[in-house]
PDB file of C-alpha atoms in Angstrom:
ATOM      1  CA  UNK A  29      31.376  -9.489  33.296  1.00 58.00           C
ATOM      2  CA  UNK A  30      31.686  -8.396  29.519  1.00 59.00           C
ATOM      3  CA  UNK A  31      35.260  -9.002  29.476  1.00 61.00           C
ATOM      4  CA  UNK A  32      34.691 -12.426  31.110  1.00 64.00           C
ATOM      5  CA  UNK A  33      32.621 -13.437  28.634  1.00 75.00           C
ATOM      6  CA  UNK A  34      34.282 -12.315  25.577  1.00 75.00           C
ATOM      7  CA  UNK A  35      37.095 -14.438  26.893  1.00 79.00           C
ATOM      8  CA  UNK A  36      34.994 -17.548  27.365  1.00 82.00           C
ATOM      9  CA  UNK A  37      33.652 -16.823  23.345  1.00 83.00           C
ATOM     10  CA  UNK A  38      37.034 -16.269  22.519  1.00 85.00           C
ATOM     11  CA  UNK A  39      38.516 -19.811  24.565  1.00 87.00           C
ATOM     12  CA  UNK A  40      35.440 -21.524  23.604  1.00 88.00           C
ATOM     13  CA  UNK A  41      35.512 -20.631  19.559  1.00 89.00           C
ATOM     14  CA  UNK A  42      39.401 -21.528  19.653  1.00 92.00           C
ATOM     15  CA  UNK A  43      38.967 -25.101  21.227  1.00 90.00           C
ATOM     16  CA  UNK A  44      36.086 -25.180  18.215  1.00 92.00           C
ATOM     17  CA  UNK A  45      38.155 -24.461  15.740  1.00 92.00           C
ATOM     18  CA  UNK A  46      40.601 -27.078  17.316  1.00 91.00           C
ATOM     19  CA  UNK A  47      38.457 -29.840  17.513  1.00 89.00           C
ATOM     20  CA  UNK A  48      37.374 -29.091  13.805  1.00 89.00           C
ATOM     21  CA  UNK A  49      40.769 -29.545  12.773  1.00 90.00           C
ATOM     22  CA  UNK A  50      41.413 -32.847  14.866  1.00 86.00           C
ATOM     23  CA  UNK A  51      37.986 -34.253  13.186  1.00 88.00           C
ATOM     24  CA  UNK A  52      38.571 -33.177   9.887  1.00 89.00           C
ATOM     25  CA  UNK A  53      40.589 -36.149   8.571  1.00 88.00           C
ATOM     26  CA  UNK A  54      38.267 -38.250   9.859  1.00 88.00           C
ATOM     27  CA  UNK A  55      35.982 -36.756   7.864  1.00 89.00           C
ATOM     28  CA  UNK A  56      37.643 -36.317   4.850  1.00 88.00           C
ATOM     29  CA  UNK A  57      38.752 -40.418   5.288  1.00 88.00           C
ATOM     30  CA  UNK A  58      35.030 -41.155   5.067  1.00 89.00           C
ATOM     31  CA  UNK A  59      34.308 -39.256   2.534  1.00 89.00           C
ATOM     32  CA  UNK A  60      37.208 -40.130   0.264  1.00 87.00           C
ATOM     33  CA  UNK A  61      36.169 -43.781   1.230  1.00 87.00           C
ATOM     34  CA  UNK A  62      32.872 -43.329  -0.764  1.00 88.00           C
ATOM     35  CA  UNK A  63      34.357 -42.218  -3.901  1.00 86.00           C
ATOM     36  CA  UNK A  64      36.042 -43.513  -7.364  1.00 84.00           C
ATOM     37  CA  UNK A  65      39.196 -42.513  -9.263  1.00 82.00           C
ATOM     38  CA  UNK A  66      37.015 -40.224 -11.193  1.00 81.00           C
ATOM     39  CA  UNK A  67      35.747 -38.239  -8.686  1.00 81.00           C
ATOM     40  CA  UNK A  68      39.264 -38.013  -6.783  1.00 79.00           C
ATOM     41  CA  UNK A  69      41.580 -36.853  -9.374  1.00 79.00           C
ATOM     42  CA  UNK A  70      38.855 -34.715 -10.881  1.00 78.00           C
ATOM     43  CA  UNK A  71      39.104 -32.162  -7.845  1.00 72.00           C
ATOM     44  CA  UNK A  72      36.302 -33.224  -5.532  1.00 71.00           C
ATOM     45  CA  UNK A  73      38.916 -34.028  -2.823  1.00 74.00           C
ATOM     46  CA  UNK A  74      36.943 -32.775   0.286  1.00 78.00           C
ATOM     47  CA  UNK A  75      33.596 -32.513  -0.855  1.00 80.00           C
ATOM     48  CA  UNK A  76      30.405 -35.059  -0.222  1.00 84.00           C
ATOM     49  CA  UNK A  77      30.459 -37.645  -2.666  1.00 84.00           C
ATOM     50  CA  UNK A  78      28.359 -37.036  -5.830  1.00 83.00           C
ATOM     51  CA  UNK A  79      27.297 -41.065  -5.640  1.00 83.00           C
ATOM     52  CA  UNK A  80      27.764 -42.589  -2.794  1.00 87.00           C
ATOM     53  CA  UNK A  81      29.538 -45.707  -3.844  1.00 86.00           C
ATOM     54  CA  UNK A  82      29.155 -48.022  -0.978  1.00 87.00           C
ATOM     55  CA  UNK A  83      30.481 -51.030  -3.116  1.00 87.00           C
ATOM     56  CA  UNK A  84      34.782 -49.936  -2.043  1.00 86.00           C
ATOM     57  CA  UNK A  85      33.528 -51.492   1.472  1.00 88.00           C
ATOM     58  CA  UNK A  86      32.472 -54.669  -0.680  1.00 87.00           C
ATOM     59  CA  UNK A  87      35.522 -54.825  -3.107  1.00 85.00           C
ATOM     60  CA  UNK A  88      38.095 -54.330  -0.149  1.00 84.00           C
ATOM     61  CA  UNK A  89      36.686 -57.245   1.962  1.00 85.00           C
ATOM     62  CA  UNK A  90      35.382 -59.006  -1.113  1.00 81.00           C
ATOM     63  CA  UNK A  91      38.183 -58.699  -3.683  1.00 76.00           C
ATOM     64  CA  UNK A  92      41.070 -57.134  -1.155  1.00 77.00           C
ATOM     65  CA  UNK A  93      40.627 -59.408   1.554  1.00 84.00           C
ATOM     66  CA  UNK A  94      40.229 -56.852   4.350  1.00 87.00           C
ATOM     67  CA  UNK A  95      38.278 -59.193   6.242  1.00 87.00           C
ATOM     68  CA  UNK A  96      41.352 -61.622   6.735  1.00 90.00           C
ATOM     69  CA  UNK A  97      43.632 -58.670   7.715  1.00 91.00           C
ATOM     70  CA  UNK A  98      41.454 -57.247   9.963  1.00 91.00           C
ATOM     71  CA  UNK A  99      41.053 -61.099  11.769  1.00 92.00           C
ATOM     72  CA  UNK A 100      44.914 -61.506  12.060  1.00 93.00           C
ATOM     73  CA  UNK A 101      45.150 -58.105  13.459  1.00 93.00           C
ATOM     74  CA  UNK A 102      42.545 -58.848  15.554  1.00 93.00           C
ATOM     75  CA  UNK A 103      44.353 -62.480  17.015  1.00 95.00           C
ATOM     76  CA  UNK A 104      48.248 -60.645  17.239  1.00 95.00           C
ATOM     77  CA  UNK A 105      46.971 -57.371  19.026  1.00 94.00           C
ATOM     78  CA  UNK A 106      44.575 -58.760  21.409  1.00 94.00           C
ATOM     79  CA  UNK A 107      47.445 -61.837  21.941  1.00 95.00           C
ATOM     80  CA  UNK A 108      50.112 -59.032  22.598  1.00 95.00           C
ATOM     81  CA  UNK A 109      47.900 -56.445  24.803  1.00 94.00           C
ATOM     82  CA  UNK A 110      47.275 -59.895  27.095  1.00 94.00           C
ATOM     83  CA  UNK A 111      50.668 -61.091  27.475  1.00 95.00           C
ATOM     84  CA  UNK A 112      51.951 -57.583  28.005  1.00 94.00           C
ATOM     85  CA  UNK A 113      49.482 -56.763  30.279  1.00 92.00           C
ATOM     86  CA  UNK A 114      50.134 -60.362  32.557  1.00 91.00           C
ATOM     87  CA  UNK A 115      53.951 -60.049  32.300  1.00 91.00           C
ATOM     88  CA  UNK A 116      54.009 -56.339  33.411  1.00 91.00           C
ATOM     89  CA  UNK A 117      51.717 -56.413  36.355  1.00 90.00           C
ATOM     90  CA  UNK A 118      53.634 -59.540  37.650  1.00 89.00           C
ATOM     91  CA  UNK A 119      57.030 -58.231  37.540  1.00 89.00           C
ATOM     92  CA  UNK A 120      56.055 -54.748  38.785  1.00 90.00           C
ATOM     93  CA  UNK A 121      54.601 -56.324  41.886  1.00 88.00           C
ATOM     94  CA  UNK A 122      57.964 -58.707  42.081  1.00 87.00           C
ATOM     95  CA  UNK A 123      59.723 -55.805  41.966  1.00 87.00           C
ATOM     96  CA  UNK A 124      58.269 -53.465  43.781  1.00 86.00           C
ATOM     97  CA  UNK A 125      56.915 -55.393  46.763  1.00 84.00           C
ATOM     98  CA  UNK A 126      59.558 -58.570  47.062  1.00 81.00           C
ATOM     99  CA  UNK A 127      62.684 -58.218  48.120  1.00 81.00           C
ATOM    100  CA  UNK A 128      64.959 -60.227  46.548  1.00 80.00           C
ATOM    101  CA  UNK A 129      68.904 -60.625  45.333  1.00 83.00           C
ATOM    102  CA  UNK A 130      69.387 -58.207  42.400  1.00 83.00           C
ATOM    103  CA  UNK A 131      66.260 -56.521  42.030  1.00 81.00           C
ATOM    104  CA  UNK A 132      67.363 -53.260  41.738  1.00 82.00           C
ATOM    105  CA  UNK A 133      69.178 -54.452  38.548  1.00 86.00           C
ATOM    106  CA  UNK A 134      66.592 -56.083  37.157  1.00 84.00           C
ATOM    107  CA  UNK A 135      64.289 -53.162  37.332  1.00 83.00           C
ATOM    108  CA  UNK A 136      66.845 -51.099  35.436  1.00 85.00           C
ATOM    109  CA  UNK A 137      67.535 -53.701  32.782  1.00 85.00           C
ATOM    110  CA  UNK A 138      63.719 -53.623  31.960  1.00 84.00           C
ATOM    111  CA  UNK A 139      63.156 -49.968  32.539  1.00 82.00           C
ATOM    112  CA  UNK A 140      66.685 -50.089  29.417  1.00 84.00           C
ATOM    113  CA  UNK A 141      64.207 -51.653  27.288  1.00 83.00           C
ATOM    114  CA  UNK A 142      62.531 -48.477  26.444  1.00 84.00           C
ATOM    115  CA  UNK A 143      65.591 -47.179  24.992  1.00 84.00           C
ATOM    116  CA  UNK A 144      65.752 -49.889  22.440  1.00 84.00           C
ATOM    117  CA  UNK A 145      63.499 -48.500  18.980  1.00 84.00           C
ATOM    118  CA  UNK A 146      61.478 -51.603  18.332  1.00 82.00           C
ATOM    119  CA  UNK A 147      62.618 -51.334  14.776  1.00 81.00           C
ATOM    120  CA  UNK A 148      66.570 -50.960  15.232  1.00 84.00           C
ATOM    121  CA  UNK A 149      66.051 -54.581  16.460  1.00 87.00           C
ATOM    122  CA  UNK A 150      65.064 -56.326  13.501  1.00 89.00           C
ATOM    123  CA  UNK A 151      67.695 -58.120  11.946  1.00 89.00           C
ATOM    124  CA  UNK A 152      68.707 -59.997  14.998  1.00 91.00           C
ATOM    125  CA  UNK A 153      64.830 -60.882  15.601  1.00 91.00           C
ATOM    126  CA  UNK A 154      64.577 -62.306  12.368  1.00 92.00           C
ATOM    127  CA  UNK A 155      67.139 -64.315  12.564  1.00 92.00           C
ATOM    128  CA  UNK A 156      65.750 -65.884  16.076  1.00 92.00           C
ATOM    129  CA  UNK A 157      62.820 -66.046  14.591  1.00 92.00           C
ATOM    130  CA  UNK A 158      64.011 -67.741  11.506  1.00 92.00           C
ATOM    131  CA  UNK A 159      66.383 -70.603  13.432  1.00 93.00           C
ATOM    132  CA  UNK A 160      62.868 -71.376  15.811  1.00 92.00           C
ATOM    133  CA  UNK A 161      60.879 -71.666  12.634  1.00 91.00           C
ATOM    134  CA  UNK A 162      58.234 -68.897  13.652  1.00 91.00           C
ATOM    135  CA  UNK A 163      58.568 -66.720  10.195  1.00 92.00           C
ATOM    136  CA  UNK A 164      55.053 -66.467   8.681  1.00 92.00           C
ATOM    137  CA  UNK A 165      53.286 -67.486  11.986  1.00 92.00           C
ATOM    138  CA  UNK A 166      51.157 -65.011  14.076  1.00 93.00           C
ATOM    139  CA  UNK A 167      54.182 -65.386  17.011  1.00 93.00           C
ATOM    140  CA  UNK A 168      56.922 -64.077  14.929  1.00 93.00           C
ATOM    141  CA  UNK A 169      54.591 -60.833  15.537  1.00 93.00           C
ATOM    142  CA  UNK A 170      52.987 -61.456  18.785  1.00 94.00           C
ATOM    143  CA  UNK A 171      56.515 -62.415  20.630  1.00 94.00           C
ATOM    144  CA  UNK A 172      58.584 -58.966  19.573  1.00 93.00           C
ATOM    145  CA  UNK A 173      55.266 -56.864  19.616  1.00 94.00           C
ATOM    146  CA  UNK A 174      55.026 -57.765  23.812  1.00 93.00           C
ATOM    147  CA  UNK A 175      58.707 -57.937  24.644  1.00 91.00           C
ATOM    148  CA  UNK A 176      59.557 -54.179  23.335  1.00 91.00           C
ATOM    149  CA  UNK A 177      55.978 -53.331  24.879  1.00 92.00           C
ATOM    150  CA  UNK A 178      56.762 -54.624  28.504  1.00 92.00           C
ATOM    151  CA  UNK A 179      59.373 -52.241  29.391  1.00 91.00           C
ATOM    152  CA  UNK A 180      56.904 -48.938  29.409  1.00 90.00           C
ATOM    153  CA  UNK A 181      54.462 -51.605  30.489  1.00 91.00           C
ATOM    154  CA  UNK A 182      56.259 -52.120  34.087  1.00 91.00           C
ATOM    155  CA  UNK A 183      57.117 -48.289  34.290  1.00 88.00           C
ATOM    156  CA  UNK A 184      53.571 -47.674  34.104  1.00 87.00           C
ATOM    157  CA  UNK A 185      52.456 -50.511  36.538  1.00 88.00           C
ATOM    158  CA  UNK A 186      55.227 -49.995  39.200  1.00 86.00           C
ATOM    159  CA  UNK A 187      54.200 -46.446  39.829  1.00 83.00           C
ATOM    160  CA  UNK A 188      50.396 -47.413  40.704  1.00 84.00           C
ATOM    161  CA  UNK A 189      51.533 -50.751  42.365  1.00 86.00           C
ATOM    162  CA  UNK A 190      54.088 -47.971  44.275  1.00 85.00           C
ATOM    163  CA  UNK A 191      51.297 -46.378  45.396  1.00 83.00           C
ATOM    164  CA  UNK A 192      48.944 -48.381  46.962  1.00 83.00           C
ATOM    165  CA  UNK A 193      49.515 -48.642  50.952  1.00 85.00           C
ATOM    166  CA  UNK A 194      51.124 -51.575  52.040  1.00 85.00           C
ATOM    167  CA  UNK A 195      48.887 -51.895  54.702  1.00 85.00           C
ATOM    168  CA  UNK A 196      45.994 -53.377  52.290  1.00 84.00           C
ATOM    169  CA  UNK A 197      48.286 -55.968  51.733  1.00 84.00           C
ATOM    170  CA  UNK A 198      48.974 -56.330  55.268  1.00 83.00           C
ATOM    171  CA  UNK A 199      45.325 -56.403  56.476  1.00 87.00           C
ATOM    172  CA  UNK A 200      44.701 -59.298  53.410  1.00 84.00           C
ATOM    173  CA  UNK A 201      47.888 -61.261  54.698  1.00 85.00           C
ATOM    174  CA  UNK A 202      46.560 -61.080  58.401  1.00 84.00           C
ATOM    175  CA  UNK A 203      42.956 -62.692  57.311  1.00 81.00           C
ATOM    176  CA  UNK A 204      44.360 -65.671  55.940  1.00 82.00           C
ATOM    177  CA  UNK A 205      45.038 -64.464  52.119  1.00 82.00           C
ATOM    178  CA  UNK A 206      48.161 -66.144  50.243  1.00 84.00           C
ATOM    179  CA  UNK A 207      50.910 -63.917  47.613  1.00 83.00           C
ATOM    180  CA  UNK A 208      48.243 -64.973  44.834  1.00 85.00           C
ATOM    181  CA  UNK A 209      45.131 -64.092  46.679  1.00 86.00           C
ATOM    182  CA  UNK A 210      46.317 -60.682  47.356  1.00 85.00           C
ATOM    183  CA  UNK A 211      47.702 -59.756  43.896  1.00 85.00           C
ATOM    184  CA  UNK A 212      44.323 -61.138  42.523  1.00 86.00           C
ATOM    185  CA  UNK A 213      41.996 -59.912  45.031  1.00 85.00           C
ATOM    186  CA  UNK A 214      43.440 -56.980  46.591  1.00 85.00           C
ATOM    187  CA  UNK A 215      46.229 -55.923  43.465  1.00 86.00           C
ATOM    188  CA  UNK A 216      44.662 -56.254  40.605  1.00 86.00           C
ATOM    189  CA  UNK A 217      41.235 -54.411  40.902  1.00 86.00           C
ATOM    190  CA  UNK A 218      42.959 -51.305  42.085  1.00 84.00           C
ATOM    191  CA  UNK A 219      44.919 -51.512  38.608  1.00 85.00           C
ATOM    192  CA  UNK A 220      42.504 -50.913  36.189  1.00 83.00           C
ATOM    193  CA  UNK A 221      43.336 -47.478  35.232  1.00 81.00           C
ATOM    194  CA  UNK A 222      46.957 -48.378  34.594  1.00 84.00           C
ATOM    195  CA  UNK A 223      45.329 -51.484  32.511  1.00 87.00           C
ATOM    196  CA  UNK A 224      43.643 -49.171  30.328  1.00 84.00           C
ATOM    197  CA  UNK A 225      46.782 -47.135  29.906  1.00 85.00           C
ATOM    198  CA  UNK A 226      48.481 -50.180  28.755  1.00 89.00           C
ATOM    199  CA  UNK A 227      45.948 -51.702  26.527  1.00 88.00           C
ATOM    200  CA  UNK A 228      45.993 -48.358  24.569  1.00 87.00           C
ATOM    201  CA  UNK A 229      49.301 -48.255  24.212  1.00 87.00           C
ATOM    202  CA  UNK A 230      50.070 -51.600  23.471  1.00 91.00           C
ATOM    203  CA  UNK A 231      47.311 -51.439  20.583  1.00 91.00           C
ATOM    204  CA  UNK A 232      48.594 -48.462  19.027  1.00 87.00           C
ATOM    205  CA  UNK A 233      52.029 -50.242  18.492  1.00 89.00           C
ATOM    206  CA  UNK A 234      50.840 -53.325  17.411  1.00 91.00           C
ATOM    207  CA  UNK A 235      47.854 -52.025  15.225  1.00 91.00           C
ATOM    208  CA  UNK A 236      49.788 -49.686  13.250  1.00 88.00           C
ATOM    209  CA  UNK A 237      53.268 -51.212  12.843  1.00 89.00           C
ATOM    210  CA  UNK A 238      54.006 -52.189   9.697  1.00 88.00           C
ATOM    211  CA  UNK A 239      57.873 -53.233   9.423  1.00 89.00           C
ATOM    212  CA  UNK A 240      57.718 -56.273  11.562  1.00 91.00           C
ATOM    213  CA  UNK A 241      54.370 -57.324   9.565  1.00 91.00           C
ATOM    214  CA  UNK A 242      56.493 -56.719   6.074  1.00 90.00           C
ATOM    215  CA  UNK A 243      59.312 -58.317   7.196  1.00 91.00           C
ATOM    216  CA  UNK A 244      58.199 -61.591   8.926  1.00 92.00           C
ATOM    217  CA  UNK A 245      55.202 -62.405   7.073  1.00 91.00           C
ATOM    218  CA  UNK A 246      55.066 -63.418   3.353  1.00 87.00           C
ATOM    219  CA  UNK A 247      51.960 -65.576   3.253  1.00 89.00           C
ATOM    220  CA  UNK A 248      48.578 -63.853   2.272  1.00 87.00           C
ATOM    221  CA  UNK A 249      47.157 -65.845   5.065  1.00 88.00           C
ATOM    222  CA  UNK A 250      48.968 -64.192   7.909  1.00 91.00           C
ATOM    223  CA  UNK A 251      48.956 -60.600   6.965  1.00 90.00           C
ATOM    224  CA  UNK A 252      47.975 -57.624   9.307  1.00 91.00           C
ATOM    225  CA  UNK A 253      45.378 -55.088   8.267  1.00 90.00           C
ATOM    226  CA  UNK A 254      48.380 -52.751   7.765  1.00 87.00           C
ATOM    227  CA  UNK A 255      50.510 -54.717   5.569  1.00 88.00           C
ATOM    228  CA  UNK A 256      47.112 -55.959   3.472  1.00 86.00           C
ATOM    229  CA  UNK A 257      45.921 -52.324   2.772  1.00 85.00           C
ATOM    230  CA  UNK A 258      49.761 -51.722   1.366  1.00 81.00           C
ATOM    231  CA  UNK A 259      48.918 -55.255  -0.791  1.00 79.00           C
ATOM    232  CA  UNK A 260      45.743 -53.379  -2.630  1.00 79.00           C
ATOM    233  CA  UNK A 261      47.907 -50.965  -4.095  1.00 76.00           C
ATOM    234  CA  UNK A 262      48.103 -52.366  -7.663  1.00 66.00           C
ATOM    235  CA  UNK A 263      51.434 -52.654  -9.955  1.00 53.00           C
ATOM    236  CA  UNK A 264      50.090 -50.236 -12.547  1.00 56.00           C
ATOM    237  CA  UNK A 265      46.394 -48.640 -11.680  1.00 62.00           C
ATOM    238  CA  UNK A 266      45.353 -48.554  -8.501  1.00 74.00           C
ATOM    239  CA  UNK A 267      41.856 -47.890  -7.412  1.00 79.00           C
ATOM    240  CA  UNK A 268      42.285 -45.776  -4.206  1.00 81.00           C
ATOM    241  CA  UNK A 269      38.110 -45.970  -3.136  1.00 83.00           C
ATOM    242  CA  UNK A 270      38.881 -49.238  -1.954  1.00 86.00           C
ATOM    243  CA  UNK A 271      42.165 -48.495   0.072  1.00 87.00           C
ATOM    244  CA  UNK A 272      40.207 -45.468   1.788  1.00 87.00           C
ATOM    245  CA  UNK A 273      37.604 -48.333   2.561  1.00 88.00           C
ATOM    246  CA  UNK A 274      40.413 -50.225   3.983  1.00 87.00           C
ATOM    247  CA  UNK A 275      41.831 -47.075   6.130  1.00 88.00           C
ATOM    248  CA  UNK A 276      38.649 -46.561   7.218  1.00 89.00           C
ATOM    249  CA  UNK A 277      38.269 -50.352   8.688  1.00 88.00           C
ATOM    250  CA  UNK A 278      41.934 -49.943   9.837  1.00 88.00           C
ATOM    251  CA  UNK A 279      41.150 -46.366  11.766  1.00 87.00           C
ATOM    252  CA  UNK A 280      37.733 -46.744  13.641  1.00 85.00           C
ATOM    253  CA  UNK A 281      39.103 -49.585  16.082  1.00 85.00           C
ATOM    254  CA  UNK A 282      41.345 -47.295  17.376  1.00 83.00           C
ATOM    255  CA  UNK A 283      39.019 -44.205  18.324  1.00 84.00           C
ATOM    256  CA  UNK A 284      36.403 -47.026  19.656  1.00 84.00           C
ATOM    257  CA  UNK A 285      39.108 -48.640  22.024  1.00 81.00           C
ATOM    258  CA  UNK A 286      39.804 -45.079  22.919  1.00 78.00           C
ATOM    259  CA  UNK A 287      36.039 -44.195  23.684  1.00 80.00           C
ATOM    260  CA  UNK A 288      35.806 -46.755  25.856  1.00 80.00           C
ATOM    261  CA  UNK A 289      39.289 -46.546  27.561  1.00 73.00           C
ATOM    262  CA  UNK A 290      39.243 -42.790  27.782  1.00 71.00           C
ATOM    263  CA  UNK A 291      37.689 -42.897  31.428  1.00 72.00           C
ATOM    264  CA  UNK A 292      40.553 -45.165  32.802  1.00 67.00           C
ATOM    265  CA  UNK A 293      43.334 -43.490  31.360  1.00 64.00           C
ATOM    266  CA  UNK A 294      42.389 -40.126  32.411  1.00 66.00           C
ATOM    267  CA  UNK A 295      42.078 -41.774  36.333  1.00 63.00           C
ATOM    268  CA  UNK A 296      45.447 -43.068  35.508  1.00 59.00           C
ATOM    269  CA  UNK A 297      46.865 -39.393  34.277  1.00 57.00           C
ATOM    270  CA  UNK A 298      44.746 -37.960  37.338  1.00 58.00           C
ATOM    271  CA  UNK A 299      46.593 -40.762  39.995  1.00 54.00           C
ATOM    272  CA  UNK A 300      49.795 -39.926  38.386  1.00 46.00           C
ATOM    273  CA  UNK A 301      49.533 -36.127  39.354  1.00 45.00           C
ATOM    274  CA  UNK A 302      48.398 -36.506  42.764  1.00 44.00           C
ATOM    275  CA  UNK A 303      51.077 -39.074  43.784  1.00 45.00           C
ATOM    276  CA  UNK A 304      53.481 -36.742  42.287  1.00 40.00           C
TER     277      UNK A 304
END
């Protein structure tokens, strides 16, 4: 019993330890949020603040415009994570459960699509984008953001659509339900957890991408969050309290999307393992 213990002391002050150092940046964000140039440079790098200097929060929505970032990231991620999540669920159950003339090579061409980097795909994308008229428009982001997220998208979706019995669908059919009613009704309930997967990872490439953003949008008006805390960084001084404010707005979305997605995607890791 002593040597079971000591191991449980021993696991338990190691996964402390761990989750100290997965906190820790978060910590040290805040903190260096709260402080001036002064105070930075002068050593007190991980420390409390010495005055809590509130007023970066102020100056970066104020006087950087934060607010009007964070709103256009707001209107091209939620835009993306809904198309992608429509467009996925519908072609996974087209190609799972139709049959129909060339669908095995249309699920390879869009299971291809996660070979493509997002990024080695720009030039050509601008220059669509560019002949349509969409530069400096929240679809020149929205439109690339969902087509290079729908590929993982469907691989996700076709392996839960794979898995749930045929028979459901069968029963549904026999009571008088239609194609639609069944993918509504029957379909798309059972898909949550696989939802939640894709929501998170459609966010985290369309929060945090930044050459796209650069790239397609020159007016102040249309900026991301990511591309208007790289805007704050001034020509010759820079006050960085302001741009920690920023990161701050920037990071905290993500862990709360996560906090309340976390249940989902671990059913979704949890279904994955058992059908496997």
């Amino acid at each position: 019993m002593k040597k079971i213990n000591l191991s449980r002391a021993v696991i338990q002050a190691c996964l402390i330890f761990w989750a100290a150092l997965q906190i820790f940046p978060l910590y040290w964000l805040l903190t260096f949020s709260l402080k001036d140039n002064t105070e930075i440079f002068q050593g007190n790098m991980v420390g409390l603040p010495s005055v809590w200097r509130f007023e970066n929060y102020t100056h970066a929505f104020m006087g950087g415009n934060v607010g009007r970032y964070l709103a256009n990231s707001i209107i091209v991620t939620a835009a993306t994570i809904l198309i992608v999540c429509i467009a996925s669920l519908m072609a996974s159950y087209a190609l799972i459960r139709m049959k129909w003339k060339l669908q095995r090579t249309f699920q390879l061409i869009f299971i291809m699509g996660i070979t493509i980097p997002i990024h080695a795909a720009l030039l050509p994308v601008f220059i669509m984008m560019r002949q349509v008229h969409l530069i400096n428009t929240y679809w020149c982001l929205i439109i690339p953001y969902s087509a290079f997220a729908v590929p993982m998208a469907i691989m996700i979706s076709s392996g839960f659509i794979s898995s749930i019995p045929v028979e459901l669908e069968e029963a549904a059919c026999i009571d008088g339900c239609n194609i639609y009613k069944i993918f509504i009704q029957i379909i798309l309930p059972l898909m949550k957890p696989s939802l939640a997967t894709i929501a998170i990872f459609t966010f985290l490439q369309s929060w945090n991408e930044l050459m796209f953003a650069v790239v397609f949008i020159s007016k102040p008006a249309y900026r991301t969050l990511t591309v208007g805390i790289q805007s704050l960084v001034g020509q010759y001084t820079t006050d960085w309290g302001p741009i920690g404010a920023g990161l701050v707005v920037a990071t905290f979305p993500i862990i709360i999307i996560y906090v309340i997605l976390s249940r989902q995607v671990q059913q979704s890791l949890i279904a994955g393992s058992v059908k496997g």
